[in-house]
Structures are given as C-alpha cells and as structure tokens.
Amino acid sequence: MPATRTWLKNPLAIFTANGLDARGGLVLQDGLIVEVLAAGQQPSVPCGQVFDAREHVILPGLINTHHHFYQTLTRAWAPVVNQPLFPWLKTLYPVWARLTPEKLALASKVALAELLLSGCTTAADHHYLFPEGLENAIDVQVESVRELGMRAMLTRGSMSLGEKDGGLPPQQTVQEGEVILADSQRLIAEYHERGDGAQIQIALAPCSPFSVTPEIMSASAELANKLDVRLHTHLAETLDEEDFCLQRFGLRTVDYLDSVGWLGPRTWLAHGIHFNPDEIARLGAAGTGICHCPSSNMRLASGICPTLDLTAAGALLGLGVDGSASNDASNMMLETRQALYIQRLRYGAEKITPELVLGWATKGSASLLGRTDIGELAVGKQADLALFKLDELRFSGSHDPVSALLLCGADRADRVMVGGKWRVIDGQVEGLDLKGLIADHSQAARQLIAGT
C-alpha cells in the first residue's frame, strides 16, 4: 500500500529559501517534499490528506548552528548580567563545573523544546564540560534529542588548557588530550549518521583558543579528516581573545586557526566578529563557515559580525542563538529578527532584508552543518517545516506576511514538522509535559547555583 500523500494547501504565504513559487503549497510523502506547487496548481495525483494552510506562513524548519544547552540552568543570573565575556566565563565556570547528568538532561530538553516551539527543527550544540561524573554528556544529549524528535549536530567539545597552565577554565573542567580523542572516536562510531535524513550527527569542537591547547586543536583536525566529520569552535568573539592569541601564540586568530589545520570547508566558527579584510578574504577562499550570534554578541557587548563582507568573500553564513546564559533565550525566530536589526546598523536597511536573514537561518545554516537535505523547500528535501499564524494582536494591521514574522516579532510557531511528523500542534509540543519539565528544570537551576 503506497504511503499517504499530504497536501499543505494554499498557504497564506511561503518562504522556500530558493525562489521557487510554492504558493499552491507542498505535497509530502515518506517524510519528504515530493511536489512544490505554484499558485493555482493542483497535486499531480489526489492526496489522502489535505491540510488547509490558508492561515499559515510556511518556512523551512529553522536551523540553529550554535548553542550550549546546559546554560539554560544559568539564565539571567545576577552576578553576570552586566559582565563581558572573560569575567562572565570566570564567574560561571565554577557553577557549571557542578553539572550532573540529570541536570544536563533537563537543560537539554528545555533548550530543545524552546527551539522547537520557535520553529527550529535542527540544532547544533557545543558541549565542552565533562567534569567528574559527566563523562557521558553527549550520550545524555542524544537521548534528549530523540525524545523531542528533532535533528541535532552534537559537537564533542573539550577544554584542555586550565588555569594552572594559563587558560581560563578551572582545572576540574579540563580533560587530557587522549581522553578527549578516545571519547570523540567512540561517539562518532556510536551515533554519527550519514546521508540525507540523518537525525543525530557528531562534530569535534575544542572550545576556544583560551581553553584548549594547540595540540588538541591539531589532533581534532586530523581525526575529523580521517573520520569525515565537521569541526567547530569559538573564534574572534572578543578583542580579549585576540589579545590572548597574540600574547600566547604570537598569532592573530585566523593565523592561529591556519597553524592548527582548521582553515577549510570542514570548519564552522561561532561568532566571527573581529576579522580584518585579509582574514575575511582567507576565510572566504577556504570556504569556512561563520555562525552569527547577534543576541549574545549584543548582551556581552562583543561586537557585530561582518556578515556581508564574509559572504561576499565566499564564506558560508548561518545563525545561532548561542548559550542561554548569554542570550538568554533559545528562540530562533527572535534570533533571526535580532540579526535583521543589528546587521542593518552595519550595512543599512536596503541590503539586509527579511528574506536575506531568513535565508541565513535556513539554507545558510544548513550549509554550515554540511547538509543539503534541509533548510529549503524543494522536491527531494526533508519535510522539516515551521508554520506560523498571524492572528495575534501584534500582527493586526500587517500586510506582508513573511516580513510580519520578523518585524512584528513572531516568537512561537503554531505547527512544526520534522521528517513529515508533526512535533508541534496548536503551539504545543506533542507528548511533552511542559509544566512538569519547567518545574523540574527550575528546581535543578536553583540547586546548581546553590551547589546542592
């Protein structure tokens, strides 16, 4: 018996991320988009299910390319509310060192649920904390992703340069290189899925120049090349980081990246703010990706990513919400809106359009993760979709539906589909006890701060 075909019929508006006319809607089968219908077109064969989308704006599922799920436990914590990056980290590291598997599971579920409700279907998380008792942190996250029914690029982060050797992290959060590499190989062998439709993927992600040694950077690059997985790290986020690299390595950030074998198309970088024109040209020539994190960059007063300069040079560009202790929300629609506004300050209103930044949040973000099966609406792509209604007070009087999502501040999807399955219906995550999760997570957050 052939699988049921579903027609998402005649949406109020639709953004495909590729210029295709899909005003007649989409036909879905076996978790894939099988037809893209122009205005007035009908499906080629009758569909067993028809969903009337006349009240919905349809987007490709949004893709978040940089996060720290565990940080949902330390949102809006008073001691760091007004601190820039380095003091912020130094204050938070001892708190984060108390993380347990149970608390990480709750934090990950909260981050994923919040992302899902914002229309996000795929998330990359950068987890680099493995204190005693939390050696299997990525395994914990895998279970949370599967429970929520999303896709994820879980990056095996690491910190190997502690305070006693001139780094920022406290020693109890630092691991030896051989431990990091052995666990990286185990995780790739156990969880990394390849090809279209992958749900769980693994990347290697030494944390930052000020928390890892050049040796683990080089070894991670070699392992990623050998096992064909991607590389991720923080780079050029603040001027303090630039000064650290100059003092410790005698190199600027991109020179350092090149020296450890990371300057290439396998790599995507979080933040990417403080580059000079030569460095931008080199990143572009290498096909390296940059994840723009506007809310975090504003919260920590780090600077503004030179997005259009980077893409003009050939670099790939996507968006990320960053950790929930520096955003402090896990909401991809709000992040896309923030990108629109902060980039207009840098490049002007005419060049930074809603369609451009929605492209960064979808197809652009997919490119950072090395994926061509998600991030746009076209035949053969995964049926990962976010559907928004414009029936709230904030949208009253709006005229262009796609622009209204950003300009009027949409923050919650009405429906979200991952691989052809509805995961959010009527603004609620299917099968999730949200009140119970909030209660458990809030208690865990209080315990983490108190050290109990």
Short mmCIF file of C-alpha atoms in Angstrom, two decimals:
data_model
loop_
_atom_site.label_atom_id
_atom_site.label_comp_id
_atom_site.label_asym_id
_atom_site.label_seq_id
_atom_site.Cartn_x
_atom_site.Cartn_y
_atom_site.Cartn_z
CA MET A 1 0.00 0.00 0.00
CA PRO A 2 1.54 3.34 -1.02
CA ALA A 3 2.29 5.85 1.75
CA THR A 4 -0.21 8.63 2.31
CA ARG A 5 0.45 11.82 0.42
CA THR A 6 -0.30 15.05 2.30
CA TRP A 7 -1.06 18.38 0.64
CA LEU A 8 -0.33 21.51 2.67
CA LYS A 9 -2.75 23.55 0.61
CA ASN A 10 -2.62 27.21 -0.42
CA PRO A 11 -0.69 28.80 2.44
CA LEU A 12 -1.18 32.44 3.40
CA ALA A 13 2.49 32.86 2.39
CA ILE A 14 5.51 30.61 1.95
CA PHE A 15 9.27 31.21 2.03
CA THR A 16 11.19 28.48 0.21
CA ALA A 17 14.77 29.84 0.64
CA ASN A 18 15.40 29.25 -3.07
CA GLY A 19 12.98 31.45 -5.05
CA LEU A 20 10.60 28.64 -6.04
CA ASP A 21 6.93 29.56 -6.40
CA ALA A 22 5.17 27.43 -3.79
CA ARG A 23 2.01 29.47 -3.35
CA GLY A 24 -0.10 26.40 -4.15
CA GLY A 25 1.54 24.54 -1.28
CA LEU A 26 3.60 21.42 -0.77
CA VAL A 27 2.92 17.72 -1.24
CA LEU A 28 4.63 15.44 1.27
CA GLN A 29 5.23 11.69 1.29
CA ASP A 30 7.52 9.41 3.31
CA GLY A 31 8.96 12.38 5.20
CA LEU A 32 9.98 14.20 2.02
CA ILE A 33 8.70 17.04 -0.13
CA VAL A 34 7.56 15.38 -3.37
CA GLU A 35 5.84 18.33 -5.09
CA VAL A 36 6.16 22.11 -4.89
CA LEU A 37 3.01 23.70 -6.30
CA ALA A 38 2.91 27.13 -7.90
CA ALA A 39 -0.09 29.40 -7.45
CA GLY A 40 -3.21 27.69 -8.82
CA GLN A 41 -1.56 24.29 -9.30
CA GLN A 42 -3.07 21.03 -8.03
CA PRO A 43 -1.19 17.91 -6.90
CA SER A 44 -0.39 15.51 -9.75
CA VAL A 45 -2.42 12.77 -8.05
CA PRO A 46 -5.09 13.06 -5.35
CA CYS A 47 -3.75 13.28 -1.79
CA GLY A 48 -5.07 11.17 1.07
CA GLN A 49 -4.69 14.05 3.48
CA VAL A 50 -5.20 17.77 2.89
CA PHE A 51 -4.14 20.42 5.41
CA ASP A 52 -5.69 23.81 4.72
CA ALA A 53 -2.80 26.25 5.28
CA ARG A 54 -4.62 29.45 4.35
CA GLU A 55 -3.97 30.91 7.83
CA HIS A 56 -0.32 29.86 7.95
CA VAL A 57 3.01 31.25 6.79
CA ILE A 58 5.23 28.27 5.93
CA LEU A 59 9.01 28.32 6.35
CA PRO A 60 11.67 25.63 6.11
CA GLY A 61 12.41 24.41 9.63
CA LEU A 62 14.86 26.90 11.15
CA ILE A 63 18.38 25.62 11.87
CA ASN A 64 20.33 26.73 14.93
CA THR A 65 24.08 26.29 14.41
CA HIS A 66 25.50 27.24 17.82
CA HIS A 67 24.14 26.65 21.30
CA HIS A 68 25.10 25.45 24.78
CA PHE A 69 22.04 23.59 26.03
CA TYR A 70 23.35 23.25 29.60
CA GLN A 71 23.32 27.03 30.04
CA THR A 72 19.52 27.15 30.32
CA LEU A 73 20.22 26.46 34.01
CA THR A 74 22.06 29.78 34.47
CA ARG A 75 19.87 32.30 32.67
CA ALA A 76 19.71 35.89 33.92
CA TRP A 77 21.94 35.15 36.93
CA ALA A 78 22.56 38.48 38.66
CA PRO A 79 26.37 38.23 39.16
CA VAL A 80 26.98 38.02 35.38
CA VAL A 81 24.16 40.16 33.98
CA ASN A 82 26.49 43.11 33.34
CA GLN A 83 29.78 41.34 32.58
CA PRO A 84 31.64 40.96 29.25
CA LEU A 85 32.88 37.57 28.07
CA PHE A 86 36.06 36.85 30.07
CA PRO A 87 34.75 37.91 33.53
CA TRP A 88 31.40 36.32 32.65
CA LEU A 89 33.14 32.99 31.98
CA LYS A 90 35.35 33.17 35.06
CA THR A 91 32.31 33.75 37.26
CA LEU A 92 30.23 30.97 35.68
CA TYR A 93 32.84 28.21 35.25
CA PRO A 94 32.75 27.10 38.94
CA VAL A 95 28.94 26.90 38.79
CA TRP A 96 28.95 24.93 35.55
CA ALA A 97 31.54 22.53 36.99
CA ARG A 98 28.77 21.21 39.29
CA LEU A 99 26.70 19.97 36.33
CA THR A 100 25.32 16.42 36.61
CA PRO A 101 23.79 14.04 34.01
CA GLU A 102 20.31 14.64 35.43
CA LYS A 103 20.65 18.41 35.26
CA LEU A 104 22.10 18.25 31.74
CA ALA A 105 19.16 16.13 30.55
CA LEU A 106 16.68 18.67 31.91
CA ALA A 107 18.64 21.60 30.48
CA SER A 108 18.85 19.95 27.05
CA LYS A 109 15.12 19.17 26.96
CA VAL A 110 14.28 22.77 27.88
CA ALA A 111 16.58 24.19 25.20
CA LEU A 112 15.26 21.79 22.55
CA ALA A 113 11.61 22.35 23.43
CA GLU A 114 12.09 26.12 23.35
CA LEU A 115 13.82 25.88 19.98
CA LEU A 116 11.13 23.59 18.59
CA LEU A 117 8.36 25.95 19.67
CA SER A 118 10.16 28.77 17.85
CA GLY A 119 10.08 26.84 14.55
CA CYS A 120 13.54 25.27 14.82
CA THR A 121 13.87 21.67 13.64
CA THR A 122 17.67 21.14 13.71
CA ALA A 123 20.09 22.33 16.39
CA ALA A 124 23.85 22.21 16.80
CA ASP A 125 25.01 22.10 20.40
CA HIS A 126 28.54 22.82 21.61
CA HIS A 127 29.07 20.90 24.84
CA TYR A 128 32.57 21.17 26.31
CA LEU A 129 32.00 20.45 30.04
CA PHE A 130 32.93 16.95 31.21
CA PRO A 131 33.58 17.18 34.97
CA GLU A 132 33.80 14.01 37.02
CA GLY A 133 30.53 12.09 36.72
CA LEU A 134 29.56 13.75 33.43
CA GLU A 135 31.88 11.84 31.11
CA ASN A 136 28.88 10.68 29.03
CA ALA A 137 27.40 14.14 28.48
CA ILE A 138 26.87 13.68 24.74
CA ASP A 139 25.07 10.37 25.30
CA VAL A 140 22.69 12.23 27.63
CA GLN A 141 22.04 14.80 24.92
CA VAL A 142 21.38 12.15 22.28
CA GLU A 143 18.51 10.81 24.40
CA SER A 144 17.04 14.30 24.82
CA VAL A 145 17.13 14.95 21.06
CA ARG A 146 15.45 11.63 20.33
CA GLU A 147 12.78 12.31 22.94
CA LEU A 148 11.90 15.66 21.30
CA GLY A 149 12.01 14.17 17.77
CA MET A 150 14.34 16.83 16.38
CA ARG A 151 17.58 16.67 14.41
CA ALA A 152 20.89 17.64 16.01
CA MET A 153 24.56 18.13 15.34
CA LEU A 154 26.02 17.35 18.76
CA THR A 155 29.59 18.55 18.97
CA ARG A 156 32.04 16.82 21.28
CA GLY A 157 33.62 19.89 22.83
CA SER A 158 36.68 19.93 25.02
CA MET A 159 38.79 22.04 27.35
CA SER A 160 42.41 21.03 27.88
CA LEU A 161 44.09 24.29 28.96
CA GLY A 162 43.29 25.02 32.61
CA GLU A 163 44.09 27.94 34.90
CA LYS A 164 47.37 26.48 36.13
CA ASP A 165 48.70 26.44 32.55
CA GLY A 166 47.49 29.90 31.61
CA GLY A 167 43.96 29.12 30.36
CA LEU A 168 40.64 30.39 31.65
CA PRO A 169 38.80 27.23 32.82
CA PRO A 170 39.22 25.81 36.36
CA GLN A 171 41.18 22.56 36.49
CA GLN A 172 38.18 20.36 37.42
CA THR A 173 36.66 21.12 33.98
CA VAL A 174 39.79 20.20 31.99
CA GLN A 175 40.47 16.81 30.34
CA GLU A 176 43.61 15.18 28.97
CA GLY A 177 44.00 15.03 25.18
CA GLU A 178 43.93 11.22 24.93
CA VAL A 179 40.65 11.09 26.90
CA ILE A 180 39.09 13.70 24.60
CA LEU A 181 40.16 11.92 21.41
CA ALA A 182 39.12 8.47 22.60
CA ASP A 183 35.65 9.69 23.53
CA SER A 184 35.39 11.58 20.23
CA GLN A 185 36.05 8.37 18.29
CA ARG A 186 33.56 6.43 20.43
CA LEU A 187 30.79 8.98 19.86
CA ILE A 188 31.31 9.12 16.11
CA ALA A 189 31.27 5.33 15.85
CA GLU A 190 28.16 5.02 18.03
CA TYR A 191 25.96 7.90 16.94
CA HIS A 192 27.06 9.72 13.77
CA GLU A 193 24.53 9.22 10.97
CA ARG A 194 25.45 9.98 7.38
CA GLY A 195 23.40 10.91 4.35
CA ASP A 196 20.03 12.54 3.82
CA GLY A 197 17.58 12.41 6.68
CA ALA A 198 20.20 11.96 9.42
CA GLN A 199 18.81 12.69 12.88
CA ILE A 200 21.98 12.64 15.01
CA GLN A 201 25.40 13.77 13.82
CA ILE A 202 28.63 14.35 15.72
CA ALA A 203 31.30 17.02 15.19
CA LEU A 204 34.54 17.77 17.03
CA ALA A 205 34.66 21.07 18.88
CA PRO A 206 37.60 22.13 21.07
CA CYS A 207 36.11 25.07 22.94
CA SER A 208 38.22 28.16 22.21
CA PRO A 209 41.81 29.41 21.86
CA PHE A 210 41.88 30.33 25.56
CA SER A 211 40.66 26.95 26.86
CA VAL A 212 42.41 24.31 24.71
CA THR A 213 45.97 23.57 23.63
CA PRO A 214 47.20 23.79 20.03
CA GLU A 215 47.90 20.06 20.29
CA ILE A 216 44.23 19.12 20.80
CA MET A 217 43.23 21.52 18.01
CA SER A 218 45.62 19.81 15.57
CA ALA A 219 44.73 16.30 16.72
CA SER A 220 41.00 17.07 16.40
CA ALA A 221 41.51 18.34 12.85
CA GLU A 222 43.40 15.16 11.93
CA LEU A 223 40.70 12.96 13.44
CA ALA A 224 37.92 14.91 11.70
CA ASN A 225 39.68 14.48 8.36
CA LYS A 226 40.20 10.78 8.98
CA LEU A 227 36.60 10.09 10.03
CA ASP A 228 34.96 12.70 7.77
CA VAL A 229 33.15 14.79 10.38
CA ARG A 230 32.95 18.54 10.85
CA LEU A 231 34.92 20.89 13.10
CA HIS A 232 33.54 23.67 15.29
CA THR A 233 34.96 26.22 17.75
CA HIS A 234 34.54 29.76 19.04
CA LEU A 235 36.74 32.28 17.23
CA ALA A 236 37.25 36.06 17.05
CA GLU A 237 34.43 36.71 19.51
CA THR A 238 36.14 39.46 21.53
CA LEU A 239 39.21 41.66 21.50
CA ASP A 240 40.31 39.94 24.75
CA GLU A 241 40.51 36.68 22.79
CA GLU A 242 42.56 38.37 20.07
CA ASP A 243 44.97 39.71 22.71
CA PHE A 244 45.23 36.25 24.30
CA CYS A 245 46.18 34.68 20.96
CA LEU A 246 48.79 37.35 20.26
CA GLN A 247 50.35 37.00 23.70
CA ARG A 248 50.29 33.19 23.93
CA PHE A 249 50.83 32.12 20.32
CA GLY A 250 52.21 35.28 18.68
CA LEU A 251 49.39 34.96 16.13
CA ARG A 252 46.07 36.60 15.34
CA THR A 253 43.04 34.32 15.47
CA VAL A 254 42.87 33.30 11.79
CA ASP A 255 46.64 32.72 11.64
CA TYR A 256 46.26 30.51 14.71
CA LEU A 257 43.37 28.65 13.07
CA ASP A 258 45.53 28.06 9.99
CA SER A 259 48.51 26.92 12.08
CA VAL A 260 46.49 24.06 13.63
CA GLY A 261 44.99 22.86 10.32
CA TRP A 262 41.48 24.27 10.74
CA LEU A 263 41.21 26.76 7.88
CA GLY A 264 38.97 24.89 5.43
CA PRO A 265 35.43 23.93 4.39
CA ARG A 266 35.06 21.33 7.16
CA THR A 267 35.10 24.10 9.79
CA TRP A 268 32.39 26.43 11.05
CA LEU A 269 33.12 29.09 13.65
CA ALA A 270 30.91 30.67 16.29
CA HIS A 271 30.77 34.49 16.35
CA GLY A 272 33.47 35.58 13.86
CA ILE A 273 33.43 39.28 14.76
CA HIS A 274 36.97 40.62 14.89
CA PHE A 275 38.46 39.89 11.46
CA ASN A 276 40.48 42.28 9.29
CA PRO A 277 39.93 42.41 5.49
CA ASP A 278 42.79 39.97 4.78
CA GLU A 279 41.38 37.46 7.26
CA ILE A 280 37.90 37.76 5.75
CA ALA A 281 39.38 37.04 2.31
CA ARG A 282 41.23 33.98 3.63
CA LEU A 283 38.12 32.60 5.36
CA GLY A 284 36.14 33.08 2.16
CA ALA A 285 38.78 31.43 -0.02
CA ALA A 286 38.82 28.46 2.39
CA GLY A 287 35.04 28.10 2.33
CA THR A 288 34.91 28.25 6.12
CA GLY A 289 31.55 28.85 7.79
CA ILE A 290 30.59 31.51 10.33
CA CYS A 291 27.68 31.31 12.77
CA HIS A 292 26.36 34.79 13.58
CA CYS A 293 25.02 35.03 17.16
CA PRO A 294 23.57 38.55 17.36
CA SER A 295 21.80 38.41 20.74
CA SER A 296 24.81 37.03 22.60
CA ASN A 297 27.15 39.46 20.87
CA MET A 298 24.94 42.34 21.97
CA ARG A 299 24.39 41.00 25.51
CA LEU A 300 28.16 40.65 26.12
CA ALA A 301 29.00 43.80 24.11
CA SER A 302 31.35 41.74 21.93
CA GLY A 303 30.77 43.45 18.55
CA ILE A 304 28.97 42.92 15.25
CA CYS A 305 29.78 40.09 12.83
CA PRO A 306 30.75 41.43 9.34
CA THR A 307 28.22 39.18 7.61
CA LEU A 308 28.04 40.69 4.12
CA ASP A 309 31.83 41.07 3.90
CA LEU A 310 32.20 37.41 4.81
CA THR A 311 29.62 36.13 2.31
CA ALA A 312 31.00 38.41 -0.43
CA ALA A 313 34.40 36.78 0.15
CA GLY A 314 32.91 33.28 -0.17
CA ALA A 315 32.44 32.29 3.45
CA LEU A 316 29.27 30.43 4.45
CA LEU A 317 26.96 32.14 6.95
CA GLY A 318 24.29 30.86 9.32
CA LEU A 319 22.66 31.84 12.61
CA GLY A 320 22.79 30.57 16.17
CA VAL A 321 21.14 31.51 19.44
CA ASP A 322 24.35 30.76 21.44
CA GLY A 323 24.19 29.62 25.04
CA SER A 324 21.22 30.50 27.20
CA ALA A 325 23.44 32.28 29.73
CA SER A 326 24.37 34.93 27.18
CA ASN A 327 21.22 35.25 25.08
CA ASP A 328 19.23 34.27 27.32
CA ALA A 329 16.56 32.69 25.10
CA SER A 330 16.60 29.61 22.85
CA ASN A 331 14.37 31.13 20.18
CA MET A 332 15.42 31.04 16.53
CA MET A 333 12.70 33.40 15.29
CA LEU A 334 13.74 36.07 17.78
CA GLU A 335 17.37 35.47 16.83
CA THR A 336 16.57 35.98 13.16
CA ARG A 337 14.79 39.23 13.98
CA GLN A 338 17.80 40.36 16.02
CA ALA A 339 20.09 39.57 13.08
CA LEU A 340 17.92 41.73 10.81
CA TYR A 341 18.20 44.72 13.09
CA ILE A 342 21.84 44.56 14.16
CA GLN A 343 23.02 43.96 10.60
CA ARG A 344 21.03 46.97 9.38
CA LEU A 345 23.08 49.07 11.79
CA ARG A 346 26.19 47.86 9.98
CA TYR A 347 25.06 47.66 6.35
CA GLY A 348 21.86 49.69 6.00
CA ALA A 349 18.18 48.88 5.60
CA GLU A 350 18.25 48.27 1.84
CA LYS A 351 20.80 45.44 1.96
CA ILE A 352 19.50 43.50 4.97
CA THR A 353 16.04 42.18 4.12
CA PRO A 354 13.76 39.76 5.98
CA GLU A 355 14.27 37.24 3.17
CA LEU A 356 18.06 37.51 3.46
CA VAL A 357 18.16 36.79 7.19
CA LEU A 358 15.55 34.03 6.90
CA GLY A 359 17.89 32.54 4.30
CA TRP A 360 20.71 32.65 6.83
CA ALA A 361 18.50 30.88 9.40
CA THR A 362 17.59 28.09 6.96
CA LYS A 363 19.66 27.29 3.88
CA GLY A 364 22.70 29.19 5.17
CA SER A 365 22.68 27.38 8.49
CA ALA A 366 22.25 24.04 6.72
CA SER A 367 25.41 24.77 4.71
CA LEU A 368 27.40 25.29 7.94
CA LEU A 369 26.45 21.78 9.02
CA GLY A 370 27.32 20.33 5.61
CA ARG A 371 23.72 19.43 4.84
CA THR A 372 21.86 19.82 1.55
CA ASP A 373 18.72 17.89 2.53
CA ILE A 374 17.31 20.51 4.91
CA GLY A 375 17.00 24.29 5.05
CA GLU A 376 14.89 24.85 1.91
CA LEU A 377 11.59 23.80 0.38
CA ALA A 378 12.14 21.83 -2.84
CA VAL A 379 11.40 18.38 -4.23
CA GLY A 380 13.50 15.73 -2.52
CA LYS A 381 14.22 17.78 0.61
CA GLN A 382 13.22 16.65 4.08
CA ALA A 383 9.73 17.67 5.21
CA ASP A 384 11.04 19.89 8.01
CA LEU A 385 8.62 22.80 8.26
CA ALA A 386 7.60 25.64 10.56
CA LEU A 387 4.10 27.09 10.25
CA PHE A 388 3.17 30.41 11.86
CA LYS A 389 -0.20 32.10 12.28
CA LEU A 390 -0.62 35.88 12.18
CA ASP A 391 -3.77 36.03 14.29
CA GLU A 392 -2.33 37.64 17.44
CA LEU A 393 -2.71 41.30 18.37
CA ARG A 394 0.91 42.04 17.46
CA PHE A 395 0.21 41.21 13.79
CA SER A 396 -3.02 43.17 13.41
CA GLY A 397 -2.68 45.63 10.55
CA SER A 398 0.33 43.90 8.99
CA HIS A 399 0.35 43.47 5.21
CA ASP A 400 3.34 41.39 4.05
CA PRO A 401 3.11 38.05 5.92
CA VAL A 402 6.77 37.00 5.62
CA SER A 403 8.07 40.40 6.73
CA ALA A 404 5.50 40.46 9.54
CA LEU A 405 7.08 37.40 11.15
CA LEU A 406 10.21 39.39 11.89
CA LEU A 407 9.02 42.98 12.02
CA CYS A 408 6.07 42.21 14.30
CA GLY A 409 8.06 39.82 16.46
CA ALA A 410 6.72 36.29 15.90
CA ASP A 411 8.19 34.07 18.59
CA ARG A 412 6.12 30.88 18.58
CA ALA A 413 5.16 28.53 15.78
CA ASP A 414 1.63 27.13 15.54
CA ARG A 415 2.82 23.89 13.96
CA VAL A 416 6.25 22.32 13.39
CA MET A 417 7.03 19.21 11.35
CA VAL A 418 10.25 17.18 11.40
CA GLY A 419 10.68 14.48 8.77
CA GLY A 420 7.00 14.56 7.90
CA LYS A 421 5.82 14.13 11.52
CA TRP A 422 4.07 16.90 13.42
CA ARG A 423 6.09 17.67 16.55
CA VAL A 424 4.21 20.87 17.45
CA ILE A 425 0.44 21.15 17.03
CA ASP A 426 -1.55 24.24 18.08
CA GLY A 427 1.56 25.70 19.69
CA GLN A 428 2.18 22.66 21.93
CA VAL A 429 4.98 20.08 21.75
CA GLU A 430 3.44 16.67 21.15
CA GLY A 431 3.81 14.31 24.11
CA LEU A 432 5.69 16.77 26.34
CA ASP A 433 4.59 17.62 29.88
CA LEU A 434 5.78 21.20 29.66
CA LYS A 435 4.62 22.24 33.14
CA GLY A 436 6.39 19.28 34.69
CA LEU A 437 9.56 19.99 32.73
CA ILE A 438 9.57 23.65 33.82
CA ALA A 439 9.11 22.69 37.47
CA ASP A 440 11.92 20.10 37.41
CA HIS A 441 14.26 22.35 35.44
CA SER A 442 13.64 25.37 37.68
CA GLN A 443 14.46 23.29 40.76
CA ALA A 444 17.64 21.97 39.10
CA ALA A 445 18.68 25.54 38.24
CA ARG A 446 18.29 26.65 41.86
CA GLN A 447 20.26 23.63 43.07
CA LEU A 448 23.08 24.26 40.60
CA ILE A 449 23.54 27.85 41.77
CA ALA A 450 23.31 26.85 45.43
CA GLY A 451 25.72 23.95 44.98
CA THR A 452 23.30 21.45 46.47
#
